[in-house]
JSON list of C-alpha atoms in Angstrom, two decimals:
[
{"chain": "T", "resi": 1, "resn": "MET", "atom": "CA", "xyz": [-9.36, 9.23, 13.12]},
{"chain": "T", "resi": 2, "resn": "VAL", "atom": "CA", "xyz": [-8.53, 5.61, 12.26]},
{"chain": "T", "resi": 3, "resn": "HIS", "atom": "CA", "xyz": [-5.26, 5.16, 10.39]},
{"chain": "T", "resi": 4, "resn": "GLU", "atom": "CA", "xyz": [-5.64, 3.68, 6.90]},
{"chain": "T", "resi": 5, "resn": "ALA", "atom": "CA", "xyz": [-3.53, 0.50, 6.94]},
{"chain": "T", "resi": 6, "resn": "PHE", "atom": "CA", "xyz": [-3.37, 0.04, 3.16]},
{"chain": "T", "resi": 7, "resn": "LYS", "atom": "CA", "xyz": [-3.88, 1.74, -0.18]},
{"chain": "T", "resi": 8, "resn": "ILE", "atom": "CA", "xyz": [-5.24, 0.19, -3.35]},
{"chain": "T", "resi": 9, "resn": "PHE", "atom": "CA", "xyz": [-4.49, 1.67, -6.76]},
{"chain": "T", "resi": 10, "resn": "GLY", "atom": "CA", "xyz": [-6.41, 0.61, -9.85]},
{"chain": "T", "resi": 11, "resn": "ALA", "atom": "CA", "xyz": [-8.81, -1.79, -8.14]},
{"chain": "T", "resi": 12, "resn": "GLU", "atom": "CA", "xyz": [-10.96, -1.73, -11.28]},
{"chain": "T", "resi": 13, "resn": "ARG", "atom": "CA", "xyz": [-8.14, -2.66, -13.66]},
{"chain": "T", "resi": 14, "resn": "PRO", "atom": "CA", "xyz": [-8.88, -5.93, -15.50]},
{"chain": "T", "resi": 15, "resn": "GLY", "atom": "CA", "xyz": [-5.33, -7.32, -15.84]},
{"chain": "T", "resi": 16, "resn": "ARG", "atom": "CA", "xyz": [-4.50, -10.74, -14.45]},
{"chain": "T", "resi": 17, "resn": "TRP", "atom": "CA", "xyz": [-1.66, -9.51, -12.27]},
{"chain": "T", "resi": 18, "resn": "LEU", "atom": "CA", "xyz": [-1.81, -8.30, -8.67]},
{"chain": "T", "resi": 19, "resn": "ILE", "atom": "CA", "xyz": [1.16, -6.25, -7.50]},
{"chain": "T", "resi": 20, "resn": "THR", "atom": "CA", "xyz": [1.86, -6.00, -3.79]},
{"chain": "T", "resi": 21, "resn": "ALA", "atom": "CA", "xyz": [4.21, -3.72, -1.88]},
{"chain": "T", "resi": 22, "resn": "ASP", "atom": "CA", "xyz": [4.51, -4.96, 1.70]},
{"chain": "T", "resi": 23, "resn": "HIS", "atom": "CA", "xyz": [7.11, -2.38, 2.70]},
{"chain": "T", "resi": 24, "resn": "ALA", "atom": "CA", "xyz": [5.91, 0.58, 0.65]},
{"chain": "T", "resi": 25, "resn": "THR", "atom": "CA", "xyz": [6.39, 3.38, 3.18]},
{"chain": "T", "resi": 26, "resn": "ASN", "atom": "CA", "xyz": [8.28, 4.51, 6.28]},
{"chain": "T", "resi": 27, "resn": "LEU", "atom": "CA", "xyz": [5.16, 6.09, 7.77]},
{"chain": "T", "resi": 28, "resn": "VAL", "atom": "CA", "xyz": [4.57, 5.65, 11.52]},
{"chain": "T", "resi": 29, "resn": "PRO", "atom": "CA", "xyz": [0.92, 6.17, 12.55]},
{"chain": "T", "resi": 30, "resn": "SER", "atom": "CA", "xyz": [0.39, 9.05, 14.99]},
{"chain": "T", "resi": 31, "resn": "GLU", "atom": "CA", "xyz": [-1.12, 6.76, 17.63]},
{"chain": "T", "resi": 32, "resn": "ILE", "atom": "CA", "xyz": [2.25, 5.05, 18.05]},
{"chain": "T", "resi": 33, "resn": "ASN", "atom": "CA", "xyz": [4.32, 7.28, 20.31]},
{"chain": "T", "resi": 34, "resn": "ASN", "atom": "CA", "xyz": [3.06, 10.37, 18.43]},
{"chain": "T", "resi": 35, "resn": "GLY", "atom": "CA", "xyz": [4.34, 8.95, 15.17]},
{"chain": "T", "resi": 36, "resn": "ASP", "atom": "CA", "xyz": [7.87, 8.48, 16.45]},
{"chain": "T", "resi": 37, "resn": "LEU", "atom": "CA", "xyz": [9.66, 5.15, 16.97]},
{"chain": "T", "resi": 38, "resn": "GLY", "atom": "CA", "xyz": [12.56, 6.94, 18.65]},
{"chain": "T", "resi": 39, "resn": "LEU", "atom": "CA", "xyz": [14.82, 6.73, 15.59]},
{"chain": "T", "resi": 40, "resn": "SER", "atom": "CA", "xyz": [16.52, 9.61, 13.82]},
{"chain": "T", "resi": 41, "resn": "ALA", "atom": "CA", "xyz": [15.12, 10.96, 10.57]},
{"chain": "T", "resi": 42, "resn": "GLN", "atom": "CA", "xyz": [18.20, 9.54, 8.88]},
{"chain": "T", "resi": 43, "resn": "ASP", "atom": "CA", "xyz": [17.47, 6.03, 10.18]},
{"chain": "T", "resi": 44, "resn": "MET", "atom": "CA", "xyz": [13.84, 6.29, 9.07]},
{"chain": "T", "resi": 45, "resn": "GLN", "atom": "CA", "xyz": [15.08, 6.91, 5.53]},
{"chain": "T", "resi": 46, "resn": "ARG", "atom": "CA", "xyz": [17.13, 3.70, 5.55]},
{"chain": "T", "resi": 47, "resn": "HIS", "atom": "CA", "xyz": [16.14, 0.24, 4.33]},
{"chain": "T", "resi": 48, "resn": "ILE", "atom": "CA", "xyz": [15.35, -0.77, 7.91]},
{"chain": "T", "resi": 49, "resn": "ALA", "atom": "CA", "xyz": [12.16, 1.33, 7.79]},
{"chain": "T", "resi": 50, "resn": "TYR", "atom": "CA", "xyz": [10.85, 0.49, 4.31]},
{"chain": "T", "resi": 51, "resn": "ASP", "atom": "CA", "xyz": [11.79, -0.86, 0.87]},
{"chain": "T", "resi": 52, "resn": "ILE", "atom": "CA", "xyz": [13.27, 2.16, -0.84]},
{"chain": "T", "resi": 53, "resn": "GLY", "atom": "CA", "xyz": [11.90, 2.62, -4.35]},
{"chain": "T", "resi": 54, "resn": "ALA", "atom": "CA", "xyz": [9.53, -0.34, -4.25]},
{"chain": "T", "resi": 55, "resn": "LEU", "atom": "CA", "xyz": [6.36, 1.77, -4.21]},
{"chain": "T", "resi": 56, "resn": "GLY", "atom": "CA", "xyz": [7.26, 3.75, -7.31]},
{"chain": "T", "resi": 57, "resn": "VAL", "atom": "CA", "xyz": [8.14, 0.60, -9.25]},
{"chain": "T", "resi": 58, "resn": "SER", "atom": "CA", "xyz": [4.92, -1.08, -8.10]},
{"chain": "T", "resi": 59, "resn": "LEU", "atom": "CA", "xyz": [2.66, 1.81, -9.11]},
{"chain": "T", "resi": 60, "resn": "LYS", "atom": "CA", "xyz": [4.17, 2.11, -12.59]},
{"chain": "T", "resi": 61, "resn": "LEU", "atom": "CA", "xyz": [4.13, -1.67, -13.05]},
{"chain": "T", "resi": 62, "resn": "GLY", "atom": "CA", "xyz": [0.44, -1.72, -12.17]},
{"chain": "T", "resi": 63, "resn": "GLU", "atom": "CA", "xyz": [-0.26, 0.90, -14.82]},
{"chain": "T", "resi": 64, "resn": "LEU", "atom": "CA", "xyz": [1.71, -0.96, -17.48]},
{"chain": "T", "resi": 65, "resn": "LEU", "atom": "CA", "xyz": [0.14, -4.33, -16.71]},
{"chain": "T", "resi": 66, "resn": "ASP", "atom": "CA", "xyz": [-3.31, -2.74, -16.31]},
{"chain": "T", "resi": 67, "resn": "SER", "atom": "CA", "xyz": [-3.58, -4.47, -12.93]},
{"chain": "T", "resi": 68, "resn": "PRO", "atom": "CA", "xyz": [-4.21, -3.41, -9.33]},
{"chain": "T", "resi": 69, "resn": "VAL", "atom": "CA", "xyz": [-1.57, -2.54, -6.76]},
{"chain": "T", "resi": 70, "resn": "VAL", "atom": "CA", "xyz": [-2.02, -3.07, -3.01]},
{"chain": "T", "resi": 71, "resn": "CYS", "atom": "CA", "xyz": [0.42, -1.26, -0.72]},
{"chain": "T", "resi": 72, "resn": "SER", "atom": "CA", "xyz": [0.90, -1.20, 3.02]},
{"chain": "T", "resi": 73, "resn": "ASN", "atom": "CA", "xyz": [0.60, 2.24, 4.64]},
{"chain": "T", "resi": 74, "resn": "PHE", "atom": "CA", "xyz": [2.85, 1.78, 7.68]},
{"chain": "T", "resi": 75, "resn": "SER", "atom": "CA", "xyz": [6.54, 1.20, 8.27]},
{"chain": "T", "resi": 76, "resn": "ARG", "atom": "CA", "xyz": [7.81, -2.34, 8.54]},
{"chain": "T", "resi": 77, "resn": "LEU", "atom": "CA", "xyz": [9.21, -1.26, 11.92]},
{"chain": "T", "resi": 78, "resn": "VAL", "atom": "CA", "xyz": [5.66, -0.74, 13.22]},
{"chain": "T", "resi": 79, "resn": "ILE", "atom": "CA", "xyz": [4.84, -4.35, 12.36]},
{"chain": "T", "resi": 80, "resn": "ASP", "atom": "CA", "xyz": [6.11, -6.37, 9.41]},
{"chain": "T", "resi": 81, "resn": "PRO", "atom": "CA", "xyz": [3.27, -7.51, 7.12]},
{"chain": "T", "resi": 82, "resn": "ASN", "atom": "CA", "xyz": [5.67, -9.86, 5.35]},
{"chain": "T", "resi": 83, "resn": "ARG", "atom": "CA", "xyz": [6.03, -12.13, 8.38]},
{"chain": "T", "resi": 84, "resn": "GLY", "atom": "CA", "xyz": [3.88, -14.81, 9.92]},
{"chain": "T", "resi": 85, "resn": "ARG", "atom": "CA", "xyz": [2.04, -13.87, 13.08]},
{"chain": "T", "resi": 86, "resn": "ASN", "atom": "CA", "xyz": [4.29, -16.11, 15.18]},
{"chain": "T", "resi": 87, "resn": "ASP", "atom": "CA", "xyz": [7.53, -14.95, 13.59]},
{"chain": "T", "resi": 88, "resn": "PRO", "atom": "CA", "xyz": [9.92, -13.48, 16.20]},
{"chain": "T", "resi": 89, "resn": "THR", "atom": "CA", "xyz": [10.77, -10.65, 13.77]},
{"chain": "T", "resi": 90, "resn": "LEU", "atom": "CA", "xyz": [7.14, -9.57, 13.38]},
{"chain": "T", "resi": 91, "resn": "VAL", "atom": "CA", "xyz": [8.04, -6.49, 15.44]},
{"chain": "T", "resi": 92, "resn": "MET", "atom": "CA", "xyz": [11.71, -5.69, 15.08]},
{"chain": "T", "resi": 93, "resn": "ARG", "atom": "CA", "xyz": [13.55, -4.54, 18.18]},
{"chain": "T", "resi": 94, "resn": "LEU", "atom": "CA", "xyz": [16.97, -4.54, 16.50]},
{"chain": "T", "resi": 95, "resn": "TYR", "atom": "CA", "xyz": [17.53, -4.27, 12.75]},
{"chain": "T", "resi": 96, "resn": "ASP", "atom": "CA", "xyz": [20.88, -4.20, 10.95]},
{"chain": "T", "resi": 97, "resn": "GLY", "atom": "CA", "xyz": [22.59, -2.98, 14.11]},
{"chain": "T", "resi": 98, "resn": "THR", "atom": "CA", "xyz": [20.02, -0.30, 14.96]},
{"chain": "T", "resi": 99, "resn": "ILE", "atom": "CA", "xyz": [17.91, -0.53, 18.13]},
{"chain": "T", "resi": 100, "resn": "VAL", "atom": "CA", "xyz": [14.29, 0.56, 17.66]},
{"chain": "T", "resi": 101, "resn": "PRO", "atom": "CA", "xyz": [13.50, 2.34, 20.97]},
{"chain": "T", "resi": 102, "resn": "ALA", "atom": "CA", "xyz": [9.69, 2.28, 20.72]},
{"chain": "T", "resi": 103, "resn": "ASN", "atom": "CA", "xyz": [9.80, -1.48, 20.12]},
{"chain": "T", "resi": 104, "resn": "ALA", "atom": "CA", "xyz": [12.41, -2.41, 22.72]},
{"chain": "T", "resi": 105, "resn": "ASP", "atom": "CA", "xyz": [9.89, -3.09, 25.50]},
{"chain": "T", "resi": 106, "resn": "ILE", "atom": "CA", "xyz": [6.76, -3.82, 23.45]},
{"chain": "T", "resi": 107, "resn": "ASP", "atom": "CA", "xyz": [4.34, -6.09, 25.30]},
{"chain": "T", "resi": 108, "resn": "GLU", "atom": "CA", "xyz": [1.85, -8.65, 23.97]},
{"chain": "T", "resi": 109, "resn": "ALA", "atom": "CA", "xyz": [-1.06, -6.23, 24.23]},
{"chain": "T", "resi": 110, "resn": "GLU", "atom": "CA", "xyz": [0.62, -3.60, 22.06]},
{"chain": "T", "resi": 111, "resn": "GLU", "atom": "CA", "xyz": [1.73, -6.20, 19.54]},
{"chain": "T", "resi": 112, "resn": "ALA", "atom": "CA", "xyz": [-1.84, -7.51, 19.33]},
{"chain": "T", "resi": 113, "resn": "ARG", "atom": "CA", "xyz": [-3.14, -3.95, 18.88]},
{"chain": "T", "resi": 114, "resn": "ARG", "atom": "CA", "xyz": [-0.76, -3.39, 15.96]},
{"chain": "T", "resi": 115, "resn": "ILE", "atom": "CA", "xyz": [-1.82, -6.67, 14.39]},
{"chain": "T", "resi": 116, "resn": "ASP", "atom": "CA", "xyz": [-5.48, -5.64, 14.62]},
{"chain": "T", "resi": 117, "resn": "ALA", "atom": "CA", "xyz": [-4.90, -2.07, 13.46]},
{"chain": "T", "resi": 118, "resn": "TYR", "atom": "CA", "xyz": [-2.40, -2.53, 10.60]},
{"chain": "T", "resi": 119, "resn": "TYR", "atom": "CA", "xyz": [-1.35, -6.09, 9.82]},
{"chain": "T", "resi": 120, "resn": "ALA", "atom": "CA", "xyz": [-4.78, -7.74, 9.68]},
{"chain": "T", "resi": 121, "resn": "PRO", "atom": "CA", "xyz": [-6.51, -5.03, 7.58]},
{"chain": "T", "resi": 122, "resn": "TYR", "atom": "CA", "xyz": [-3.68, -5.07, 5.05]},
{"chain": "T", "resi": 123, "resn": "HIS", "atom": "CA", "xyz": [-3.93, -8.83, 4.62]},
{"chain": "T", "resi": 124, "resn": "ALA", "atom": "CA", "xyz": [-7.72, -8.65, 4.49]},
{"chain": "T", "resi": 125, "resn": "ALA", "atom": "CA", "xyz": [-7.41, -6.19, 1.60]},
{"chain": "T", "resi": 126, "resn": "LEU", "atom": "CA", "xyz": [-5.03, -8.55, -0.19]},
{"chain": "T", "resi": 127, "resn": "ASP", "atom": "CA", "xyz": [-7.40, -11.48, 0.35]},
{"chain": "T", "resi": 128, "resn": "GLU", "atom": "CA", "xyz": [-10.35, -9.52, -0.98]},
{"chain": "T", "resi": 129, "resn": "MET", "atom": "CA", "xyz": [-8.48, -8.42, -4.10]},
{"chain": "T", "resi": 130, "resn": "THR", "atom": "CA", "xyz": [-7.29, -11.94, -4.93]},
{"chain": "T", "resi": 131, "resn": "ASN", "atom": "CA", "xyz": [-10.52, -13.75, -4.07]},
{"chain": "T", "resi": 132, "resn": "THR", "atom": "CA", "xyz": [-12.51, -11.58, -6.46]},
{"chain": "T", "resi": 133, "resn": "ARG", "atom": "CA", "xyz": [-10.15, -12.21, -9.40]},
{"chain": "T", "resi": 134, "resn": "GLN", "atom": "CA", "xyz": [-9.85, -15.29, -11.59]},
{"chain": "T", "resi": 135, "resn": "ASP", "atom": "CA", "xyz": [-6.46, -17.04, -11.41]},
{"chain": "T", "resi": 136, "resn": "PRO", "atom": "CA", "xyz": [-4.40, -13.95, -10.50]},
{"chain": "T", "resi": 137, "resn": "VAL", "atom": "CA", "xyz": [-0.60, -13.88, -10.71]},
{"chain": "T", "resi": 138, "resn": "ILE", "atom": "CA", "xyz": [0.88, -12.31, -7.58]},
{"chain": "T", "resi": 139, "resn": "VAL", "atom": "CA", "xyz": [3.94, -10.06, -8.01]},
{"chain": "T", "resi": 140, "resn": "ALA", "atom": "CA", "xyz": [5.42, -9.08, -4.66]},
{"chain": "T", "resi": 141, "resn": "MET", "atom": "CA", "xyz": [7.69, -6.06, -5.10]},
{"chain": "T", "resi": 142, "resn": "HIS", "atom": "CA", "xyz": [10.57, -5.51, -2.68]},
{"chain": "T", "resi": 143, "resn": "SER", "atom": "CA", "xyz": [13.98, -3.88, -2.66]},
{"chain": "T", "resi": 144, "resn": "PHE", "atom": "CA", "xyz": [17.24, -4.74, -0.91]},
{"chain": "T", "resi": 145, "resn": "SER", "atom": "CA", "xyz": [20.16, -2.81, 0.48]},
{"chain": "T", "resi": 146, "resn": "PRO", "atom": "CA", "xyz": [23.34, -2.85, -1.63]},
{"chain": "T", "resi": 147, "resn": "LYS", "atom": "CA", "xyz": [25.27, -3.79, 1.52]},
{"chain": "T", "resi": 148, "resn": "LEU", "atom": "CA", "xyz": [24.44, -4.66, 5.11]},
{"chain": "T", "resi": 149, "resn": "ASN", "atom": "CA", "xyz": [26.65, -3.51, 7.98]},
{"chain": "T", "resi": 150, "resn": "GLY", "atom": "CA", "xyz": [29.80, -5.61, 8.13]},
{"chain": "T", "resi": 151, "resn": "ARG", "atom": "CA", "xyz": [28.88, -7.61, 5.02]},
{"chain": "T", "resi": 152, "resn": "LYS", "atom": "CA", "xyz": [30.19, -7.74, 1.46]},
{"chain": "T", "resi": 153, "resn": "PRO", "atom": "CA", "xyz": [28.51, -5.68, -1.27]},
{"chain": "T", "resi": 154, "resn": "ARG", "atom": "CA", "xyz": [25.70, -7.52, -3.02]},
{"chain": "T", "resi": 155, "resn": "PRO", "atom": "CA", "xyz": [26.40, -8.00, -6.74]},
{"chain": "T", "resi": 156, "resn": "TRP", "atom": "CA", "xyz": [22.86, -8.60, -8.03]},
{"chain": "T", "resi": 157, "resn": "GLU", "atom": "CA", "xyz": [20.78, -5.90, -9.67]},
{"chain": "T", "resi": 158, "resn": "ILE", "atom": "CA", "xyz": [17.69, -8.04, -9.20]},
{"chain": "T", "resi": 159, "resn": "GLY", "atom": "CA", "xyz": [16.82, -11.15, -7.24]},
{"chain": "T", "resi": 160, "resn": "ILE", "atom": "CA", "xyz": [13.84, -13.48, -7.58]},
{"chain": "T", "resi": 161, "resn": "LEU", "atom": "CA", "xyz": [12.66, -15.45, -4.55]},
{"chain": "T", "resi": 162, "resn": "HIS", "atom": "CA", "xyz": [10.69, -18.66, -4.91]},
{"chain": "T", "resi": 163, "resn": "ALA", "atom": "CA", "xyz": [9.74, -21.63, -2.77]},
{"chain": "T", "resi": 164, "resn": "ALA", "atom": "CA", "xyz": [11.00, -25.14, -3.43]},
{"chain": "T", "resi": 165, "resn": "HIS", "atom": "CA", "xyz": [7.56, -26.63, -2.79]},
{"chain": "T", "resi": 166, "resn": "ASP", "atom": "CA", "xyz": [5.82, -24.36, -5.31]},
{"chain": "T", "resi": 167, "resn": "THR", "atom": "CA", "xyz": [4.94, -26.96, -7.95]},
{"chain": "T", "resi": 168, "resn": "ARG", "atom": "CA", "xyz": [4.33, -24.55, -10.85]},
{"chain": "T", "resi": 169, "resn": "ASN", "atom": "CA", "xyz": [7.08, -22.14, -9.74]},
{"chain": "T", "resi": 170, "resn": "PHE", "atom": "CA", "xyz": [6.46, -19.20, -12.04]},
{"chain": "T", "resi": 171, "resn": "GLY", "atom": "CA", "xyz": [9.51, -17.55, -10.45]},
{"chain": "T", "resi": 172, "resn": "LYS", "atom": "CA", "xyz": [11.80, -19.99, -12.27]},
{"chain": "T", "resi": 173, "resn": "HIS", "atom": "CA", "xyz": [10.26, -19.01, -15.61]},
{"chain": "T", "resi": 174, "resn": "PHE", "atom": "CA", "xyz": [10.82, -15.36, -14.77]},
{"chain": "T", "resi": 175, "resn": "ILE", "atom": "CA", "xyz": [14.44, -15.99, -13.77]},
{"chain": "T", "resi": 176, "resn": "ALA", "atom": "CA", "xyz": [15.02, -17.71, -17.11]},
{"chain": "T", "resi": 177, "resn": "ARG", "atom": "CA", "xyz": [13.64, -14.67, -18.93]},
{"chain": "T", "resi": 178, "resn": "LEU", "atom": "CA", "xyz": [15.75, -12.25, -16.88]},
{"chain": "T", "resi": 179, "resn": "GLN", "atom": "CA", "xyz": [18.89, -14.27, -17.55]},
{"chain": "T", "resi": 180, "resn": "GLN", "atom": "CA", "xyz": [18.52, -13.50, -21.25]},
{"chain": "T", "resi": 181, "resn": "GLU", "atom": "CA", "xyz": [19.44, -9.89, -20.41]},
{"chain": "T", "resi": 182, "resn": "PRO", "atom": "CA", "xyz": [23.25, -9.61, -20.77]},
{"chain": "T", "resi": 183, "resn": "ASP", "atom": "CA", "xyz": [23.62, -6.65, -18.42]},
{"chain": "T", "resi": 184, "resn": "LEU", "atom": "CA", "xyz": [21.82, -8.23, -15.44]},
{"chain": "T", "resi": 185, "resn": "THR", "atom": "CA", "xyz": [23.27, -10.29, -12.62]},
{"chain": "T", "resi": 186, "resn": "VAL", "atom": "CA", "xyz": [20.17, -12.17, -11.48]},
{"chain": "T", "resi": 187, "resn": "GLY", "atom": "CA", "xyz": [19.88, -13.61, -8.00]},
{"chain": "T", "resi": 188, "resn": "ASP", "atom": "CA", "xyz": [18.15, -16.99, -7.78]},
{"chain": "T", "resi": 189, "resn": "ASN", "atom": "CA", "xyz": [16.84, -16.94, -4.21]},
{"chain": "T", "resi": 190, "resn": "GLU", "atom": "CA", "xyz": [19.34, -14.16, -3.56]},
{"chain": "T", "resi": 191, "resn": "PRO", "atom": "CA", "xyz": [19.99, -12.00, -1.59]},
{"chain": "T", "resi": 192, "resn": "TYR", "atom": "CA", "xyz": [17.66, -14.11, 0.58]},
{"chain": "T", "resi": 193, "resn": "ALA", "atom": "CA", "xyz": [16.48, -17.68, 0.26]},
{"chain": "T", "resi": 194, "resn": "GLY", "atom": "CA", "xyz": [12.91, -18.65, -0.58]},
{"chain": "T", "resi": 195, "resn": "HIS", "atom": "CA", "xyz": [9.96, -17.70, 1.59]},
{"chain": "T", "resi": 196, "resn": "LEU", "atom": "CA", "xyz": [9.07, -17.76, 5.25]},
{"chain": "T", "resi": 197, "resn": "PRO", "atom": "CA", "xyz": [6.03, -19.59, 6.64]},
{"chain": "T", "resi": 198, "resn": "GLY", "atom": "CA", "xyz": [3.16, -17.13, 6.96]},
{"chain": "T", "resi": 199, "resn": "ASP", "atom": "CA", "xyz": [4.74, -14.38, 4.84]},
{"chain": "T", "resi": 200, "resn": "THR", "atom": "CA", "xyz": [2.67, -12.62, 2.20]},
{"chain": "T", "resi": 201, "resn": "ILE", "atom": "CA", "xyz": [3.47, -14.94, -0.70]},
{"chain": "T", "resi": 202, "resn": "ASP", "atom": "CA", "xyz": [2.90, -17.98, 1.50]},
{"chain": "T", "resi": 203, "resn": "ARG", "atom": "CA", "xyz": [-0.48, -16.72, 2.71]},
{"chain": "T", "resi": 204, "resn": "LEU", "atom": "CA", "xyz": [-1.68, -15.21, -0.52]},
{"chain": "T", "resi": 205, "resn": "ALA", "atom": "CA", "xyz": [-0.26, -17.52, -3.17]},
{"chain": "T", "resi": 206, "resn": "LEU", "atom": "CA", "xyz": [1.38, -20.73, -1.97]},
{"chain": "T", "resi": 207, "resn": "GLN", "atom": "CA", "xyz": [-1.41, -21.81, 0.35]},
{"chain": "T", "resi": 208, "resn": "ASN", "atom": "CA", "xyz": [-3.91, -21.23, -2.47]},
{"chain": "T", "resi": 209, "resn": "GLY", "atom": "CA", "xyz": [-1.99, -22.59, -5.45]},
{"chain": "T", "resi": 210, "resn": "ARG", "atom": "CA", "xyz": [-1.65, -19.20, -7.13]},
{"chain": "T", "resi": 211, "resn": "LEU", "atom": "CA", "xyz": [1.13, -18.24, -9.51]},
{"chain": "T", "resi": 212, "resn": "ASN", "atom": "CA", "xyz": [3.59, -15.84, -7.94]},
{"chain": "T", "resi": 213, "resn": "THR", "atom": "CA", "xyz": [6.97, -14.22, -8.01]},
{"chain": "T", "resi": 214, "resn": "LEU", "atom": "CA", "xyz": [8.79, -12.07, -5.48]},
{"chain": "T", "resi": 215, "resn": "ILE", "atom": "CA", "xyz": [11.03, -9.42, -7.02]},
{"chain": "T", "resi": 216, "resn": "GLU", "atom": "CA", "xyz": [13.91, -7.83, -5.13]},
{"chain": "T", "resi": 217, "resn": "LEU", "atom": "CA", "xyz": [15.53, -4.79, -6.78]},
{"chain": "T", "resi": 218, "resn": "ARG", "atom": "CA", "xyz": [18.73, -3.26, -5.46]},
{"chain": "T", "resi": 219, "resn": "GLN", "atom": "CA", "xyz": [17.86, 0.01, -3.81]},
{"chain": "T", "resi": 220, "resn": "ASP", "atom": "CA", "xyz": [20.63, 2.15, -5.28]},
{"chain": "T", "resi": 221, "resn": "LEU", "atom": "CA", "xyz": [19.17, 1.44, -8.74]},
{"chain": "T", "resi": 222, "resn": "ILE", "atom": "CA", "xyz": [15.68, 2.75, -7.93]},
{"chain": "T", "resi": 223, "resn": "THR", "atom": "CA", "xyz": [16.20, 5.86, -5.81]},
{"chain": "T", "resi": 224, "resn": "SER", "atom": "CA", "xyz": [14.69, 8.30, -8.33]},
{"chain": "T", "resi": 225, "resn": "GLU", "atom": "CA", "xyz": [11.23, 8.30, -9.86]},
{"chain": "T", "resi": 226, "resn": "LYS", "atom": "CA", "xyz": [12.80, 7.99, -13.32]},
{"chain": "T", "resi": 227, "resn": "ASP", "atom": "CA", "xyz": [14.78, 4.91, -12.28]},
{"chain": "T", "resi": 228, "resn": "GLN", "atom": "CA", "xyz": [11.67, 3.37, -10.73]},
{"chain": "T", "resi": 229, "resn": "HIS", "atom": "CA", "xyz": [9.66, 3.95, -13.89]},
{"chain": "T", "resi": 230, "resn": "ASP", "atom": "CA", "xyz": [12.48, 2.68, -16.11]},
{"chain": "T", "resi": 231, "resn": "TRP", "atom": "CA", "xyz": [12.66, -0.57, -14.17]},
{"chain": "T", "resi": 232, "resn": "ALA", "atom": "CA", "xyz": [8.91, -1.02, -14.33]},
{"chain": "T", "resi": 233, "resn": "ILE", "atom": "CA", "xyz": [8.98, -0.39, -18.09]},
{"chain": "T", "resi": 234, "resn": "ARG", "atom": "CA", "xyz": [11.69, -3.02, -18.41]},
{"chain": "T", "resi": 235, "resn": "LEU", "atom": "CA", "xyz": [10.07, -5.60, -16.14]},
{"chain": "T", "resi": 236, "resn": "ALA", "atom": "CA", "xyz": [6.48, -5.45, -17.43]},
{"chain": "T", "resi": 237, "resn": "PRO", "atom": "CA", "xyz": [7.07, -7.09, -20.84]},
{"chain": "T", "resi": 238, "resn": "MET", "atom": "CA", "xyz": [9.47, -9.63, -19.33]},
{"chain": "T", "resi": 239, "resn": "LEU", "atom": "CA", "xyz": [6.85, -10.70, -16.80]},
{"chain": "T", "resi": 240, "resn": "GLN", "atom": "CA", "xyz": [4.37, -11.14, -19.63]},
{"chain": "T", "resi": 241, "resn": "ASP", "atom": "CA", "xyz": [6.95, -13.05, -21.71]},
{"chain": "T", "resi": 242, "resn": "ALA", "atom": "CA", "xyz": [7.60, -15.38, -18.77]},
{"chain": "T", "resi": 243, "resn": "LEU", "atom": "CA", "xyz": [3.89, -15.97, -18.27]},
{"chain": "T", "resi": 244, "resn": "ASN", "atom": "CA", "xyz": [3.41, -16.74, -21.96]},
{"chain": "T", "resi": 245, "resn": "GLN", "atom": "CA", "xyz": [6.37, -19.11, -21.97]},
{"chain": "T", "resi": 246, "resn": "SER", "atom": "CA", "xyz": [5.16, -20.86, -18.83]},
{"chain": "T", "resi": 247, "resn": "GLY", "atom": "CA", "xyz": [1.87, -21.80, -20.45]},
{"chain": "T", "resi": 248, "resn": "TYR", "atom": "CA", "xyz": [-0.03, -20.83, -17.30]}
]
């Protein structure tokens, strides 16, 4: 049985938005070492394996914006769909101090097989969804760890990533809207900076002149289904406000 590399929710929804969740799950397909990367169950529940809470926020956001959601269906440790094909971190061998045993000695043939089986079908699904819609706005949903090993705690509840060369830069409009909320510490290209060549936003939006924003939510704020839904309920009208204000 061929593993399903992606899931699409609400493909028929007419809204202008397209929500993506690159790191939606910690699932390891059974054909990879019998579904085991050699990590403990505890490690597979950490941020190194997937973006905790991002799927739940994405699904609720899609409902509220009446727009489709496209999610990966494999752990980022299998292969990272939010990296370019030539990125050295496409298959992580070491992540936040944790060695990934099943990836430690991966060869070119196995990496190519994972690209063909998981990475490429996921991106093909994203391409199909965007190419059949008129002027979509891409919302890439991610989440970040409150603190990496040996680092200071991260103060932001939410961060918005955007690229300097994005001429319309919808992300800046969204940041401005978020900054009106007195209880939010908003990261502007924090906790990471911008985008990487060949990542999902680059491939799907920047190379095609599409409006986009990449949302990073702090994982301790979206661990429960209620918290995930509450954040989606909060973000949906603010995204629409930002789009209206942008004039796009």
